[in-house]
Short mmCIF file of C-alpha atoms and ligand atoms in Angstrom, two decimals:
data_model
loop_
_atom_site.label_atom_id
_atom_site.label_comp_id
_atom_site.label_asym_id
_atom_site.label_seq_id
_atom_site.Cartn_x
_atom_site.Cartn_y
_atom_site.Cartn_z
CA UNK E 12 -11.11 -47.16 -79.87
CA UNK E 13 -8.18 -49.54 -79.73
CA UNK E 14 -9.16 -53.18 -80.12
CA UNK E 15 -6.90 -56.26 -79.96
CA UNK E 16 -5.91 -56.07 -83.67
CA UNK E 17 -4.95 -52.40 -83.46
CA UNK E 18 -1.15 -52.22 -83.78
CA UNK E 19 -0.76 -48.70 -85.10
CA UNK E 20 -2.60 -45.45 -84.47
CA UNK E 21 -6.32 -45.30 -83.88
CA UNK E 22 -8.42 -43.70 -86.62
CA UNK E 23 -8.13 -39.95 -86.28
CA UNK E 24 -11.13 -37.77 -85.53
CA UNK E 25 -9.41 -34.39 -85.48
CA UNK E 26 -7.37 -32.53 -88.10
CA UNK E 27 -4.51 -32.40 -85.57
CA UNK E 28 -4.26 -36.19 -85.32
CA UNK E 29 -4.42 -36.37 -89.12
CA UNK E 30 -1.38 -34.08 -89.27
CA UNK E 31 0.45 -36.13 -86.65
CA UNK E 32 -0.09 -39.35 -88.64
CA UNK E 33 1.19 -37.69 -91.82
CA UNK E 34 4.25 -36.50 -89.88
CA UNK E 35 4.80 -40.00 -88.49
CA UNK E 36 4.75 -41.45 -92.02
CA UNK E 37 7.17 -38.75 -93.20
CA UNK E 38 9.67 -39.55 -90.41
CA UNK E 39 9.31 -43.29 -90.99
CA UNK E 40 10.15 -42.77 -94.66
CA UNK E 41 13.39 -40.95 -93.75
CA UNK E 42 14.18 -43.58 -91.12
CA UNK E 43 13.75 -46.55 -93.48
CA UNK E 44 15.83 -44.78 -96.14
CA UNK E 45 18.72 -44.24 -93.68
CA UNK E 46 18.50 -47.80 -92.33
CA UNK E 47 18.64 -49.27 -95.83
CA UNK E 48 21.70 -47.19 -96.76
CA UNK E 49 23.51 -48.15 -93.55
CA UNK E 50 22.77 -51.86 -94.10
CA UNK E 51 23.89 -51.60 -97.73
CA UNK E 52 27.20 -50.00 -96.62
CA UNK E 53 27.76 -52.62 -93.90
CA UNK E 54 27.26 -55.51 -96.29
CA UNK E 55 29.30 -54.01 -99.12
CA UNK E 56 32.20 -53.28 -96.70
CA UNK E 57 31.98 -56.81 -95.38
CA UNK E 58 32.08 -58.34 -98.85
CA UNK E 59 34.68 -56.08 -100.50
CA UNK E 60 38.43 -56.52 -100.45
CA UNK E 61 40.53 -54.03 -98.47
CA UNK E 62 41.14 -51.60 -101.36
CA UNK E 63 41.19 -48.46 -99.18
CA UNK E 64 43.20 -49.75 -96.24
CA UNK E 65 45.83 -47.02 -96.63
CA UNK E 66 43.28 -44.20 -96.68
CA UNK E 67 43.76 -41.81 -93.75
CA UNK E 68 41.93 -38.64 -94.69
CA UNK E 69 39.29 -37.52 -97.17
CA UNK E 70 38.17 -33.91 -96.68
CA UNK E 71 35.53 -33.99 -99.36
CA UNK E 72 33.75 -37.17 -98.25
CA UNK E 73 33.82 -36.00 -94.62
CA UNK E 74 32.19 -32.74 -95.68
CA UNK E 75 29.50 -34.64 -97.60
CA UNK E 76 28.63 -37.03 -94.78
CA UNK E 77 28.30 -34.10 -92.38
CA UNK E 78 26.16 -31.86 -94.56
CA UNK E 79 23.67 -34.52 -95.75
CA UNK E 80 22.61 -35.61 -92.20
CA UNK E 81 22.30 -31.95 -91.22
CA UNK E 82 19.84 -31.39 -94.07
CA UNK E 83 17.94 -34.55 -93.09
CA UNK E 84 17.52 -33.22 -89.55
CA UNK E 85 16.15 -29.96 -90.95
CA UNK E 86 13.65 -31.92 -93.07
CA UNK E 87 12.41 -33.62 -89.89
CA UNK E 88 12.56 -30.58 -87.61
CA UNK E 89 10.59 -28.14 -89.78
CA UNK E 90 7.32 -30.15 -90.07
CA UNK E 91 7.71 -31.14 -86.43
CA UNK E 92 7.83 -27.50 -85.34
CA UNK E 93 4.89 -26.68 -87.59
CA UNK E 94 2.70 -29.26 -85.80
CA UNK E 95 4.00 -28.14 -82.40
CA UNK E 96 2.72 -24.63 -83.05
CA UNK E 97 -0.54 -25.93 -84.56
CA UNK E 98 -1.24 -27.86 -81.34
CA UNK E 99 -0.84 -24.69 -79.30
CA UNK E 100 -3.23 -22.74 -81.51
CA UNK E 101 -6.68 -22.18 -79.97
CA UNK E 102 -8.52 -19.37 -81.73
CA UNK E 103 -12.17 -18.34 -81.38
CA UNK E 104 -13.55 -21.35 -79.48
CA UNK E 105 -17.35 -21.52 -79.40
CA UNK E 106 -17.42 -23.64 -76.27
CA UNK E 107 -15.20 -24.14 -73.25
CA UNK E 108 -14.98 -27.35 -71.27
CA UNK E 109 -13.02 -27.53 -68.06
CA UNK E 110 -11.75 -30.95 -66.97
CA UNK E 111 -10.36 -31.44 -63.47
CA UNK E 112 -8.49 -34.57 -62.41
CA UNK E 113 -9.18 -36.12 -59.03
CA UNK E 114 -7.91 -39.24 -57.31
CA UNK E 115 -9.42 -41.14 -59.13
CA UNK E 116 -12.01 -39.69 -61.48
CA UNK E 117 -12.48 -36.71 -63.76
CA UNK E 118 -14.95 -33.91 -63.19
CA UNK E 119 -16.13 -31.57 -65.92
CA UNK E 120 -17.58 -28.07 -66.05
CA UNK E 121 -19.17 -26.38 -69.02
CA UNK E 122 -18.29 -22.86 -67.95
CA UNK E 123 -20.44 -21.15 -70.61
CA UNK E 124 -23.60 -22.43 -68.93
CA UNK E 125 -24.59 -22.30 -65.29
CA UNK E 126 -24.84 -25.53 -63.31
CA UNK E 127 -23.56 -27.75 -66.10
CA UNK E 128 -20.99 -29.77 -64.20
CA UNK E 129 -20.65 -33.42 -63.31
CA UNK E 130 -18.28 -36.14 -62.14
CA UNK E 131 -17.25 -38.91 -64.48
CA UNK E 132 -16.53 -42.25 -62.79
CA UNK E 133 -15.59 -45.54 -64.43
CA UNK E 134 -18.38 -48.09 -64.69
CA UNK E 135 -17.92 -51.01 -62.34
CA UNK E 136 -17.04 -54.34 -63.91
CA UNK E 137 -19.54 -56.12 -61.66
CA UNK E 138 -22.33 -53.96 -63.05
CA UNK E 139 -21.33 -54.27 -66.72
CA UNK E 140 -22.76 -56.55 -69.38
CA UNK E 141 -20.96 -58.61 -72.05
CA UNK E 142 -21.09 -55.85 -74.66
CA UNK E 143 -19.88 -52.98 -72.48
CA UNK E 144 -16.43 -51.42 -72.74
CA UNK E 145 -14.52 -52.97 -69.85
CA UNK E 146 -12.38 -50.49 -67.84
CA UNK E 147 -13.09 -47.80 -70.43
CA UNK E 148 -16.66 -46.60 -70.10
CA UNK E 149 -17.85 -44.03 -67.58
CA UNK E 150 -21.18 -43.13 -66.00
CA UNK E 151 -21.21 -39.52 -67.26
CA UNK E 152 -19.54 -39.01 -70.63
CA UNK E 153 -18.18 -35.71 -71.90
CA UNK E 154 -20.64 -34.66 -74.57
CA UNK E 155 -19.01 -32.54 -77.26
CA UNK E 156 -20.62 -31.27 -80.47
CA UNK E 157 -18.67 -32.07 -83.64
CA UNK E 158 -17.72 -29.50 -86.27
CA UNK E 159 -17.03 -26.61 -83.90
CA UNK E 160 -13.92 -25.42 -82.10
CA UNK E 161 -14.00 -26.40 -78.45
CA UNK E 162 -11.46 -25.19 -75.93
CA UNK E 163 -10.47 -27.67 -73.28
CA UNK E 164 -9.00 -26.45 -70.02
CA UNK E 165 -7.38 -29.09 -67.87
CA UNK E 166 -6.31 -28.87 -64.26
CA UNK E 167 -6.04 -31.06 -61.20
CA UNK E 168 -7.46 -31.12 -57.71
CA UNK E 169 -4.74 -33.17 -56.02
CA UNK E 170 -1.81 -34.81 -57.85
CA UNK E 171 -0.64 -34.70 -61.49
CA UNK E 172 -2.95 -36.47 -63.92
CA UNK E 173 -2.99 -36.41 -67.70
CA UNK E 174 -6.07 -36.01 -69.86
CA UNK E 175 -5.43 -38.11 -72.95
CA UNK E 176 -7.53 -39.12 -75.93
CA UNK E 177 -5.32 -40.77 -78.62
CA UNK E 178 -7.70 -40.42 -81.58
CA UNK E 179 -7.76 -36.66 -80.98
CA UNK E 180 -3.98 -36.46 -80.76
CA UNK E 181 -4.46 -34.76 -77.43
CA UNK E 182 -2.54 -35.26 -74.21
CA UNK E 183 -2.77 -32.53 -71.62
CA UNK E 184 -1.10 -32.71 -68.23
CA UNK E 185 -3.45 -31.89 -65.37
CA UNK E 186 -1.27 -30.04 -62.88
CA UNK E 187 -2.54 -28.77 -59.53
CA UNK E 188 -2.46 -24.97 -59.48
CA UNK E 189 -2.10 -24.62 -63.23
CA UNK E 190 -4.52 -24.65 -66.14
CA UNK E 191 -3.48 -26.18 -69.46
CA UNK E 192 -5.28 -25.44 -72.67
CA UNK E 193 -6.02 -27.62 -75.68
CA UNK E 194 -8.26 -27.65 -78.71
CA UNK E 195 -10.92 -30.23 -79.52
CA UNK E 196 -12.22 -30.23 -83.06
CA UNK E 197 -14.20 -33.37 -83.83
CA UNK E 198 -14.83 -34.26 -87.48
CA UNK E 199 -17.51 -36.91 -86.99
CA UNK E 200 -19.93 -38.31 -84.40
CA UNK E 201 -18.92 -41.28 -82.28
CA UNK E 202 -17.56 -42.50 -78.97
CA UNK E 203 -13.90 -41.79 -78.29
CA UNK E 204 -11.97 -43.28 -75.41
CA UNK E 205 -8.94 -42.20 -73.44
CA UNK E 206 -7.24 -42.86 -70.14
CA UNK E 207 -5.30 -40.95 -67.54
CA UNK E 208 -1.66 -40.98 -68.70
CA UNK E 209 0.29 -39.90 -65.64
CA UNK E 210 0.75 -42.33 -62.78
CA UNK E 211 -1.41 -40.71 -60.10
CA UNK E 212 -1.99 -43.39 -57.49
CA UNK E 213 -3.41 -46.83 -56.93
CA UNK E 214 -6.51 -46.34 -59.09
CA UNK E 215 -4.70 -44.57 -61.93
CA UNK E 216 -5.84 -47.27 -64.39
CA UNK E 217 -9.46 -46.78 -63.45
CA UNK E 218 -10.17 -43.17 -64.38
CA UNK E 219 -10.94 -43.34 -68.11
CA UNK E 220 -12.16 -40.54 -70.35
CA UNK E 221 -15.06 -40.94 -72.79
CA UNK E 222 -16.00 -38.34 -75.37
CA UNK E 223 -19.41 -38.53 -76.91
CA UNK E 224 -19.36 -36.63 -80.19
CA UNK E 225 -22.85 -35.49 -81.15
CA UNK E 226 -24.53 -32.97 -83.41
CA UNK E 227 -25.08 -29.45 -82.15
CA UNK E 228 -28.81 -30.08 -81.87
CA UNK E 229 -28.33 -33.18 -79.69
CA UNK E 230 -25.78 -31.29 -77.63
CA UNK E 231 -28.28 -28.52 -76.91
CA UNK E 232 -30.96 -31.02 -75.89
CA UNK E 233 -28.37 -32.73 -73.65
CA UNK E 234 -27.71 -29.34 -72.00
CA UNK E 235 -31.44 -29.06 -71.25
CA UNK E 236 -31.22 -32.13 -69.03
CA UNK E 237 -29.29 -30.19 -66.37
CU1 CU U 22 -3.50 -41.28 -63.52
#
């Protein structure tokens, strides 16, 4: 989860988020390189004497400074497209979870099993203790086994919500009348937090998402409790 010293990304728990962080670093590298060159040119122009003040046209240099940026854009666009298609990929999921946004809570259904469905409300501040996660924890967490492919279907009951968990690299819009699909693949056990990311009304800030990543065995015993 994001604490007060967290300035960058949260630690990733899915291969997708790992890829996104690598892509971010790649783009930052290109960005810093360009910024440095531009600053170098600005300073050297500022400090030099006007040796080229009669220059009107240079076909070759114009060709070079058009082609190099074009190649740079390709170097950014290709890995970006690769991740875009990876995000869409959901093949052979072993489990399906359906999340439905409501004003203002999430409800979940485990469609592979009968009667496994529940509402997930934020815990009240007045009922919380000093060590609880303020405005982030819920009464019924989404329990997901790690190490298997899980398909997440997201929809909405009323207005547009957005089901978002940053450490998964997942942000799915919950649209009324439409089902969106995403992939959850957790690499380790833990508690992972997210919040609704589409302004949906007065209590938009108070409908968090909590994933509880557990082993398959614990998941099965959790299913028995229904
Ligand atoms: Cu919202």
